[in-house]
Amino acid sequence: MTSIAKVSSNEARPFPFKITVVIPVYNAEQYLTECVQSLIKQTLQECEFIFVDDGSRDGSRTILERYRREDGRIRVIYQENRGVSAARNVGISVAKGEYIGFVDADDWVKPEMFEVMFEAAVSSRSDIVVIDYESQIGERKGCSRHEFPADRRLDRTYIKKEVMPLFMMGWSMNTVWNKLFRKQLIYRHDISFRKGMTLGEDKVFAMELFAVADSMIYLNYVGYHYREVYGSATRNLAKMDYFAHAIEVYEEKYPQAYEKLVEPGELTRLKSIEFIKAIISYVHLYYEPANGLSLRQKIGSVKEMLAHPAVRAALPAYAHHRQNAGRYEQWILRMMGMQSALGLYGLTAYSRFRNDTNTGG
């Protein structure tokens, strides 16, 4: 655990709770109990947990009602299915905590996580707290870490110069569940999650808050466990157009504060790099063996992506950016340039075979 000065428990605070944790829930019964257990075991007692059930059709409601009866800090809100952004916005609107955090219903957190984050926020008088997180995709685990100076207040100048540009260069800052936000910062600037966005809603919300924050603190501490069940995203391919949403994110205008950071040409280059990163990940997603799509559907979907004018326009910038990449990625880019969906199918199949061989699978 990182060492941050303790906050006096006798200090009078004008909020009923120190932290409000908002948890959107949709058909999450498989992992929901583990998530709830990790929250009610928090060493910081002055937390409220707002679960917003977004029209679940499984046993999520039964689980939530059981824990609501057992722990008075738990509030449960039910609504018709309106999406994760609407669910989070409802939670924000009724939050009673000084700071607001977010947890996804299939993830879990360490017992001391919110205590560590709150103590850091108050002792440094920061608007935002950022921590590291562990991710699990199937059986693979990894850890996301940042290069910011740790355990000290970072001011507005640092945020503008070192943090805000990261939103335009990749995905490292795009999540909200490894961050704590001062509630008044959200309320004062009337910031909310964009409704109707299936992908990228976390990024836009975080971008807007960092654009107005006066301070932040980064902790070199892993407290959040993000879980992506193998195949969970691929099972939705048949009914969800991820590519259309990637186009939406690519064409979305950045907040004005970000556009002022760089020249228009550089902004376009950075957005192109991030966009093609997403497209490459979707190529692998579409070509996963067991994703509910036929081979014809897979090939057709990738062909459609490769032929899109936005992909054609953005690809050269990414290829130049990655000109020293390894052989596999160079071949991926070559096949994309040739609009060869079949070539990409062969490359991804070979890559899976190599990975399985190397791991003994």
Steps between C-alpha positions, in 0.01 A plus 500: 500500500629847419582725794277806518446716806197389705195725521366561848179307555378785723523761228155640430396461138186645335409178319305201639750268330863536406457305175209403280568196285275465194460150357293450181354149481369314198465120500803471727396217733805283422746736671273744684530332842880522489475866402258587782704306757815692406315829554331430834836381636661839436706624793357847438160469664360837388420382149164476331451252218245590234412207276302600193333197346459580132215260425675171583316183403707253699537454875678831563199656672474215752868539592470877536190481717664249733800722560287815523313349794828404669696826458345844544770664286364327190244675285341332200335688214307319228444635151408377155798412284652833396870417489799536730530878454143563613546262793814679619337842458212394723749393767690828474179702532415353842853460638557622857875447516777759487668297225352267239652176376380239254513122498377260233277219622727218379814648661627507858715727714747452784362558854707813564467657153252778572665585832837538325346715227298720734790566735716597203230730363446685827861520616608640163181703444470352153202500265588162348680189622647248254620150591627198307292193426530134420319365196394145428391384155420131514797345677740780407582766756681828466558819694452855377737758645561867436820703488376798702686613813339305785360605838505875446259764382526575130375843403305640207815571299614138528154366409487715188852416386541134598157345560249648258705410188484131602130495414595578142780242479344174614281325750708517817284768668162412353351312795304652791503208743863552609433863586330703771336833412399787726121516476485879496731501196244289314203704620659842453580435134185294434701205363326173427545183296390537140177312441484272199874430490572126516876548481712789620262643761761456775760686299282802425388529864858480631629739233250765598584471870877516451445807282354692796685341793744716697691207648546124509704240682632172361558199725732222396251255644297221342157489660256424220454165325347533155358184353408436139359152476646327195248524219273748678560768239503261207161359589350841419655531155194370320274770645735791570684701236825575681646655187218755474566600858874529428417739217279696738785534751748589222276777367403629846637848562734527794419757770630841401771490767660203322481650155700796628784274616625409153485620142205372293726278289654337807157447652390318185814285511446401862135416441598291196749298705244427770236411240717247317599343831130438555454358149787253548345382826166450320668296228621260768161508666313411182741215427470335840400136434189483718320831468169392348579619148546290189824529304313689228369748757847547649665562165218729391516710815876545478477585129247769579729649765807500276316672213356780710630847402586586862726193526665574168566858612634412845715198410805688361542699823494183708735316262752784527462507878568125517766480229736321741240250620566127500451273200152385599361852531673604178324216320169600659545854370600371157187287475288793618654719234418238237147465644564128527250364752605146411866582560415638843303185577807290427729725704277499809451122477877451483549734796253302711671176403840638601364629832334167578819312415716730713267474799450126468129545411 
